[in-house]
Amino acid sequence: MNLRDTLRSLLVRLYARRVEGHLDHDQVPKHIGVIMDGNRRWAKASGSTTVHGHRAGAEKIEEFLGWCTETDVEVVTLWLLSTDNFDRPQEELVPLLGIIEDVVRTLAADGRWRVHHVGTMDLLPAGMQRILKEAEEATAHIDGILVNVAIGYGGRQEIADAVRSMLLDARDKGVAMEDLAESVDIDMIGRHLYTGAQPDPDLVIRTSGEQRLSGFMLWQTAHSEYYFCEVFWPAFRKVDFLRALRDYAARHRRYGG
């Protein structure tokens, strides 16, 4: 690292400390959703391979969760693999699945976080299904951040699965369809989502400059605040995270009022 880069890094760290020092922890979002975008573009810009980009993005996750722990965030949802990602070429998809499996193992072994899978389990390879179940069981007792790993996740698919679950539940209880139709409300559907009784995301962060949700938690983000960051996910820094929190704290949430 040359002198210019060293000075720039020092200034960024000093600025981050200043932002953190003025952060009101009472105004920190309790649930943050993250669309971790830009791994492939980061790799291309750095002259590296797509697989290396995905590995670099995976390595950022523990660091990010550490920042969340420091700032009293309670729930984090990480979008690791969408249902659309299964259409990618096998030479990219197979290594990506392996990287995601390593992420889940690492989170479970860390001991600080409780892991919960959100997504369609049946879409995933048997080995990954087993890893996810083992991670949930191994971390169920941990009183730390609840980390939702969204793998094989699509927002429309989640709503379809919630409706299916609601219908099957009514059938098992012997509820007539007419009675079910009369009783369906927002809370009932919400209870059958992947996130169940969890609080909805207060803040959704998307990296890489893209300004869309791409189907991320369509139901739960009805009243969420959004923060779009230009930086690619592997290059996401603590100062970027703190800026997102500062921006969130400065907003006046109206909830439609």
mmCIF file of C-alpha atoms in Angstrom:
data_model
loop_
_atom_site.group_PDB
_atom_site.id
_atom_site.type_symbol
_atom_site.label_atom_id
_atom_site.label_comp_id
_atom_site.label_asym_id
_atom_site.label_seq_id
_atom_site.Cartn_x
_atom_site.Cartn_y
_atom_site.Cartn_z
ATOM 1 C CA MET A 1 0.000 0.000 0.000
ATOM 2 C CA ASN A 2 1.465 3.375 -1.010
ATOM 3 C CA LEU A 3 1.421 6.537 1.103
ATOM 4 C CA ARG A 4 -1.651 7.942 -0.616
ATOM 5 C CA ASP A 5 -3.671 4.791 0.014
ATOM 6 C CA THR A 6 -2.446 4.634 3.614
ATOM 7 C CA LEU A 7 -3.561 8.191 4.287
ATOM 8 C CA ARG A 8 -6.910 7.568 2.613
ATOM 9 C CA SER A 9 -7.476 4.461 4.734
ATOM 10 C CA LEU A 10 -6.582 6.396 7.891
ATOM 11 C CA LEU A 11 -8.994 9.204 7.035
ATOM 12 C CA VAL A 12 -11.795 6.725 6.356
ATOM 13 C CA ARG A 13 -11.239 5.048 9.746
ATOM 14 C CA LEU A 14 -11.236 8.411 11.520
ATOM 15 C CA TYR A 15 -14.420 9.433 9.733
ATOM 16 C CA ALA A 16 -16.067 6.111 10.646
ATOM 17 C CA ARG A 17 -15.216 6.664 14.308
ATOM 18 C CA ARG A 18 -16.753 10.123 14.137
ATOM 19 C CA VAL A 19 -19.967 8.818 12.592
ATOM 20 C CA GLU A 20 -20.124 5.962 15.103
ATOM 21 C CA GLY A 21 -19.572 8.365 17.984
ATOM 22 C CA HIS A 22 -22.664 10.339 16.985
ATOM 23 C CA LEU A 23 -24.806 7.248 16.424
ATOM 24 C CA ASP A 24 -27.897 7.006 18.648
ATOM 25 C CA HIS A 25 -28.322 3.313 19.406
ATOM 26 C CA ASP A 26 -31.989 3.930 20.211
ATOM 27 C CA GLN A 27 -32.469 4.845 16.542
ATOM 28 C CA VAL A 28 -30.722 1.760 15.140
ATOM 29 C CA PRO A 29 -32.936 -0.553 13.030
ATOM 30 C CA LYS A 30 -33.741 -3.785 14.815
ATOM 31 C CA HIS A 31 -34.013 -5.830 11.612
ATOM 32 C CA ILE A 32 -31.777 -5.189 8.607
ATOM 33 C CA GLY A 33 -32.195 -6.941 5.279
ATOM 34 C CA VAL A 34 -29.198 -7.028 2.956
ATOM 35 C CA ILE A 35 -29.184 -7.559 -0.802
ATOM 36 C CA MET A 36 -25.496 -8.349 -1.226
ATOM 37 C CA ASP A 37 -25.030 -7.344 -4.844
ATOM 38 C CA GLY A 38 -21.948 -6.805 -6.982
ATOM 39 C CA ASN A 39 -19.678 -9.805 -6.370
ATOM 40 C CA ARG A 40 -19.242 -10.530 -10.070
ATOM 41 C CA ARG A 41 -18.755 -6.890 -11.060
ATOM 42 C CA TRP A 42 -16.219 -6.417 -8.251
ATOM 43 C CA ALA A 43 -14.293 -9.432 -9.541
ATOM 44 C CA LYS A 44 -14.371 -8.149 -13.119
ATOM 45 C CA ALA A 45 -13.197 -4.692 -12.061
ATOM 46 C CA SER A 46 -10.295 -6.222 -10.120
ATOM 47 C CA GLY A 47 -9.323 -8.539 -12.977
ATOM 48 C CA SER A 48 -10.294 -11.651 -11.036
ATOM 49 C CA THR A 49 -12.682 -14.572 -11.532
ATOM 50 C CA THR A 50 -16.376 -14.773 -10.695
ATOM 51 C CA VAL A 51 -15.684 -17.472 -8.111
ATOM 52 C CA HIS A 52 -13.137 -15.232 -6.413
ATOM 53 C CA GLY A 53 -15.770 -12.478 -6.326
ATOM 54 C CA HIS A 54 -18.247 -14.768 -4.600
ATOM 55 C CA ARG A 55 -15.590 -15.860 -2.090
ATOM 56 C CA ALA A 56 -14.730 -12.232 -1.339
ATOM 57 C CA GLY A 57 -18.416 -11.493 -0.803
ATOM 58 C CA ALA A 58 -18.736 -14.460 1.539
ATOM 59 C CA GLU A 59 -15.753 -13.270 3.582
ATOM 60 C CA LYS A 60 -17.450 -9.900 4.104
ATOM 61 C CA ILE A 61 -20.427 -11.457 5.904
ATOM 62 C CA GLU A 62 -18.813 -12.164 9.277
ATOM 63 C CA GLU A 63 -17.337 -8.669 9.337
ATOM 64 C CA PHE A 64 -20.744 -7.178 8.572
ATOM 65 C CA LEU A 65 -22.432 -9.182 11.315
ATOM 66 C CA GLY A 66 -19.752 -8.000 13.714
ATOM 67 C CA TRP A 67 -20.725 -4.399 12.937
ATOM 68 C CA CYS A 68 -24.371 -5.294 13.517
ATOM 69 C CA THR A 69 -23.502 -6.818 16.891
ATOM 70 C CA GLU A 70 -21.652 -3.653 17.908
ATOM 71 C CA THR A 71 -24.653 -1.469 17.077
ATOM 72 C CA ASP A 72 -27.381 -3.583 18.747
ATOM 73 C CA VAL A 73 -29.096 -4.881 15.621
ATOM 74 C CA GLU A 74 -31.245 -7.892 16.548
ATOM 75 C CA VAL A 75 -32.160 -9.553 13.230
ATOM 76 C CA VAL A 76 -30.282 -9.668 9.921
ATOM 77 C CA THR A 77 -31.556 -11.240 6.709
ATOM 78 C CA LEU A 78 -28.829 -12.031 4.169
ATOM 79 C CA TRP A 79 -29.921 -12.776 0.614
ATOM 80 C CA LEU A 80 -27.366 -15.370 -0.442
ATOM 81 C CA LEU A 81 -29.109 -17.135 -3.328
ATOM 82 C CA SER A 82 -32.306 -16.294 -5.177
ATOM 83 C CA THR A 83 -34.576 -18.705 -7.011
ATOM 84 C CA ASP A 84 -33.484 -16.964 -10.233
ATOM 85 C CA ASN A 85 -29.827 -17.772 -9.505
ATOM 86 C CA PHE A 86 -30.471 -21.420 -10.330
ATOM 87 C CA ASP A 87 -30.574 -20.359 -14.000
ATOM 88 C CA ARG A 88 -26.873 -19.440 -13.923
ATOM 89 C CA PRO A 89 -24.354 -21.635 -15.784
ATOM 90 C CA GLN A 90 -23.306 -24.754 -13.861
ATOM 91 C CA GLU A 91 -19.654 -23.666 -13.874
ATOM 92 C CA GLU A 92 -20.690 -20.681 -11.751
ATOM 93 C CA LEU A 93 -23.586 -22.187 -9.795
ATOM 94 C CA VAL A 94 -21.802 -25.272 -8.450
ATOM 95 C CA PRO A 95 -18.879 -23.351 -6.853
ATOM 96 C CA LEU A 96 -21.353 -20.733 -5.562
ATOM 97 C CA LEU A 97 -23.381 -23.407 -3.785
ATOM 98 C CA GLY A 98 -20.200 -24.699 -2.171
ATOM 99 C CA ILE A 99 -19.260 -21.204 -1.010
ATOM 100 C CA ILE A 100 -22.718 -20.712 0.494
ATOM 101 C CA GLU A 101 -22.443 -24.019 2.340
ATOM 102 C CA ASP A 102 -19.148 -22.810 3.817
ATOM 103 C CA VAL A 103 -20.828 -19.556 4.883
ATOM 104 C CA VAL A 104 -23.557 -21.435 6.749
ATOM 105 C CA ARG A 105 -21.013 -23.702 8.479
ATOM 106 C CA THR A 106 -18.917 -20.688 9.492
ATOM 107 C CA LEU A 107 -21.881 -18.787 10.913
ATOM 108 C CA ALA A 108 -22.995 -21.828 12.896
ATOM 109 C CA ALA A 109 -19.484 -22.475 14.243
ATOM 110 C CA ASP A 110 -18.901 -18.857 15.282
ATOM 111 C CA GLY A 111 -21.063 -19.141 18.384
ATOM 112 C CA ARG A 112 -22.415 -15.590 18.329
ATOM 113 C CA TRP A 113 -25.418 -15.915 16.017
ATOM 114 C CA ARG A 114 -28.587 -17.942 15.630
ATOM 115 C CA VAL A 115 -29.018 -19.245 12.084
ATOM 116 C CA HIS A 116 -32.405 -19.601 10.412
ATOM 117 C CA HIS A 117 -33.045 -20.583 6.795
ATOM 118 C CA VAL A 118 -35.590 -18.680 4.721
ATOM 119 C CA GLY A 119 -36.385 -19.994 1.262
ATOM 120 C CA THR A 120 -37.694 -23.062 -0.503
ATOM 121 C CA MET A 121 -35.781 -25.994 0.967
ATOM 122 C CA ASP A 122 -36.870 -28.409 -1.773
ATOM 123 C CA LEU A 123 -34.952 -26.423 -4.398
ATOM 124 C CA LEU A 124 -31.639 -27.038 -2.649
ATOM 125 C CA PRO A 125 -29.277 -30.010 -2.970
ATOM 126 C CA ALA A 126 -29.664 -32.641 -0.259
ATOM 127 C CA GLY A 127 -26.254 -31.825 1.213
ATOM 128 C CA MET A 128 -27.128 -28.161 1.631
ATOM 129 C CA GLN A 129 -30.487 -29.041 3.174
ATOM 130 C CA ARG A 130 -28.667 -31.135 5.767
ATOM 131 C CA ILE A 131 -26.154 -28.356 6.502
ATOM 132 C CA LEU A 132 -28.940 -25.819 7.006
ATOM 133 C CA LYS A 133 -30.879 -28.082 9.367
ATOM 134 C CA GLU A 134 -27.730 -28.842 11.373
ATOM 135 C CA ALA A 135 -26.885 -25.125 11.592
ATOM 136 C CA GLU A 136 -30.359 -24.258 12.867
ATOM 137 C CA GLU A 137 -30.256 -27.023 15.469
ATOM 138 C CA ALA A 138 -26.717 -26.186 16.615
ATOM 139 C CA THR A 139 -27.473 -22.478 17.113
ATOM 140 C CA ALA A 140 -31.066 -22.630 18.393
ATOM 141 C CA HIS A 141 -29.935 -21.885 21.964
ATOM 142 C CA ILE A 142 -27.768 -18.862 21.126
ATOM 143 C CA ASP A 143 -28.931 -15.500 22.440
ATOM 144 C CA GLY A 144 -27.361 -13.388 19.705
ATOM 145 C CA ILE A 145 -28.374 -11.868 16.419
ATOM 146 C CA LEU A 146 -30.907 -13.948 14.525
ATOM 147 C CA VAL A 147 -29.363 -14.407 11.091
ATOM 148 C CA ASN A 148 -31.798 -15.353 8.353
ATOM 149 C CA VAL A 149 -29.896 -16.942 5.484
ATOM 150 C CA ALA A 150 -32.069 -16.482 2.409
ATOM 151 C CA ILE A 151 -31.044 -19.359 0.160
ATOM 152 C CA GLY A 152 -33.247 -20.499 -2.694
ATOM 153 C CA TYR A 153 -35.348 -17.453 -1.855
ATOM 154 C CA GLY A 154 -37.840 -15.530 -3.980
ATOM 155 C CA GLY A 155 -40.391 -13.038 -2.693
ATOM 156 C CA ARG A 156 -43.253 -14.257 -4.863
ATOM 157 C CA GLN A 157 -42.401 -17.872 -4.049
ATOM 158 C CA GLU A 158 -42.517 -17.036 -0.336
ATOM 159 C CA ILE A 159 -46.031 -15.621 -0.628
ATOM 160 C CA ALA A 160 -47.156 -18.638 -2.681
ATOM 161 C CA ASP A 161 -45.640 -20.980 -0.065
ATOM 162 C CA ALA A 162 -47.365 -19.019 2.722
ATOM 163 C CA VAL A 163 -50.758 -19.392 1.069
ATOM 164 C CA ARG A 164 -50.113 -23.095 0.474
ATOM 165 C CA SER A 165 -49.111 -23.556 4.122
ATOM 166 C CA MET A 166 -52.215 -21.705 5.262
ATOM 167 C CA LEU A 167 -54.488 -23.921 3.157
ATOM 168 C CA LEU A 168 -52.827 -27.131 4.327
ATOM 169 C CA ASP A 169 -53.037 -25.993 7.941
ATOM 170 C CA ALA A 170 -56.763 -25.311 7.540
ATOM 171 C CA ARG A 171 -57.270 -28.721 5.947
ATOM 172 C CA ASP A 172 -55.454 -30.472 8.791
ATOM 173 C CA LYS A 173 -57.657 -28.659 11.306
ATOM 174 C CA GLY A 174 -60.802 -29.549 9.404
ATOM 175 C CA VAL A 175 -61.650 -25.926 8.599
ATOM 176 C CA ALA A 176 -64.081 -25.538 5.692
ATOM 177 C CA MET A 177 -62.882 -23.413 2.769
ATOM 178 C CA GLU A 178 -65.773 -20.993 3.250
ATOM 179 C CA ASP A 179 -64.802 -20.461 6.889
ATOM 180 C CA LEU A 180 -61.149 -20.033 5.932
ATOM 181 C CA ALA A 181 -62.028 -17.435 3.324
ATOM 182 C CA GLU A 182 -63.932 -15.481 5.962
ATOM 183 C CA SER A 183 -61.045 -15.559 8.431
ATOM 184 C CA VAL A 184 -58.092 -14.753 6.131
ATOM 185 C CA ASP A 185 -56.381 -11.503 7.038
ATOM 186 C CA ILE A 186 -52.928 -9.931 6.845
ATOM 187 C CA ASP A 187 -51.802 -11.351 10.184
ATOM 188 C CA MET A 188 -52.787 -14.878 9.202
ATOM 189 C CA ILE A 189 -50.766 -14.755 6.003
ATOM 190 C CA GLY A 190 -47.847 -13.172 7.871
ATOM 191 C CA ARG A 191 -47.713 -16.067 10.334
ATOM 192 C CA HIS A 192 -47.138 -18.482 7.450
ATOM 193 C CA LEU A 193 -44.228 -16.579 5.878
ATOM 194 C CA TYR A 194 -40.677 -17.915 6.179
ATOM 195 C CA THR A 195 -39.963 -15.268 8.836
ATOM 196 C CA GLY A 196 -43.047 -16.216 10.886
ATOM 197 C CA ALA A 197 -43.252 -14.154 14.065
ATOM 198 C CA GLN A 198 -40.128 -12.122 13.356
ATOM 199 C CA PRO A 199 -40.330 -8.319 13.091
ATOM 200 C CA ASP A 200 -40.367 -6.945 9.557
ATOM 201 C CA PRO A 201 -37.141 -5.335 8.288
ATOM 202 C CA ASP A 202 -36.775 -1.705 9.343
ATOM 203 C CA LEU A 203 -34.003 -1.123 6.827
ATOM 204 C CA VAL A 204 -32.992 -2.818 3.585
ATOM 205 C CA ILE A 205 -29.477 -2.201 2.259
ATOM 206 C CA ARG A 206 -28.605 -2.968 -1.350
ATOM 207 C CA THR A 207 -25.060 -2.597 -2.602
ATOM 208 C CA SER A 208 -23.656 -2.084 -6.128
ATOM 209 C CA GLY A 209 -25.784 0.919 -7.093
ATOM 210 C CA GLU A 210 -28.832 -1.033 -8.242
ATOM 211 C CA GLN A 211 -32.050 0.605 -6.999
ATOM 212 C CA ARG A 212 -34.624 -2.167 -6.940
ATOM 213 C CA LEU A 213 -35.684 -4.967 -4.587
ATOM 214 C CA SER A 214 -35.635 -7.779 -7.177
ATOM 215 C CA GLY A 215 -38.285 -9.636 -5.188
ATOM 216 C CA PHE A 216 -36.604 -9.402 -1.775
ATOM 217 C CA MET A 217 -39.091 -9.874 1.095
ATOM 218 C CA LEU A 218 -41.949 -8.350 -0.893
ATOM 219 C CA TRP A 219 -44.492 -8.783 1.904
ATOM 220 C CA GLN A 220 -42.295 -7.808 4.844
ATOM 221 C CA THR A 221 -40.777 -4.657 3.306
ATOM 222 C CA ALA A 222 -44.053 -2.794 2.809
ATOM 223 C CA HIS A 223 -42.967 -0.162 5.349
ATOM 224 C CA SER A 224 -39.177 -0.648 5.272
ATOM 225 C CA GLU A 225 -36.688 2.101 4.571
ATOM 226 C CA TYR A 226 -34.222 1.482 1.731
ATOM 227 C CA TYR A 227 -30.570 2.440 1.443
ATOM 228 C CA PHE A 228 -28.862 1.995 -1.921
ATOM 229 C CA CYS A 229 -25.079 2.050 -1.823
ATOM 230 C CA GLU A 230 -22.855 2.438 -4.882
ATOM 231 C CA VAL A 231 -20.065 0.210 -3.590
ATOM 232 C CA PHE A 232 -19.917 -3.480 -4.567
ATOM 233 C CA TRP A 233 -20.581 -5.896 -1.688
ATOM 234 C CA PRO A 234 -17.006 -7.248 -1.297
ATOM 235 C CA ALA A 235 -15.789 -3.647 -0.912
ATOM 236 C CA PHE A 236 -18.523 -2.638 1.567
ATOM 237 C CA ARG A 237 -16.885 -0.916 4.548
ATOM 238 C CA LYS A 238 -17.883 -0.154 8.102
ATOM 239 C CA VAL A 239 -18.171 3.510 7.177
ATOM 240 C CA ASP A 240 -20.708 2.559 4.481
ATOM 241 C CA PHE A 241 -22.682 0.613 7.077
ATOM 242 C CA LEU A 242 -22.603 3.500 9.549
ATOM 243 C CA ARG A 243 -23.758 5.910 6.848
ATOM 244 C CA ALA A 244 -26.729 3.646 6.206
ATOM 245 C CA LEU A 245 -27.606 3.686 9.913
ATOM 246 C CA ARG A 246 -27.188 7.462 10.087
ATOM 247 C CA ASP A 247 -29.399 7.914 7.038
ATOM 248 C CA TYR A 248 -32.040 5.630 8.551
ATOM 249 C CA ALA A 249 -32.008 7.492 11.879
ATOM 250 C CA ALA A 250 -32.560 10.807 10.083
ATOM 251 C CA ARG A 251 -35.756 9.631 8.382
ATOM 252 C CA HIS A 252 -39.219 10.151 9.806
ATOM 253 C CA ARG A 253 -41.111 6.890 9.401
ATOM 254 C CA ARG A 254 -44.779 7.575 8.706
ATOM 255 C CA TYR A 255 -46.113 4.019 8.146
ATOM 256 C CA GLY A 256 -48.624 5.442 5.670
ATOM 257 C CA GLY A 257 -49.838 8.142 8.044
#
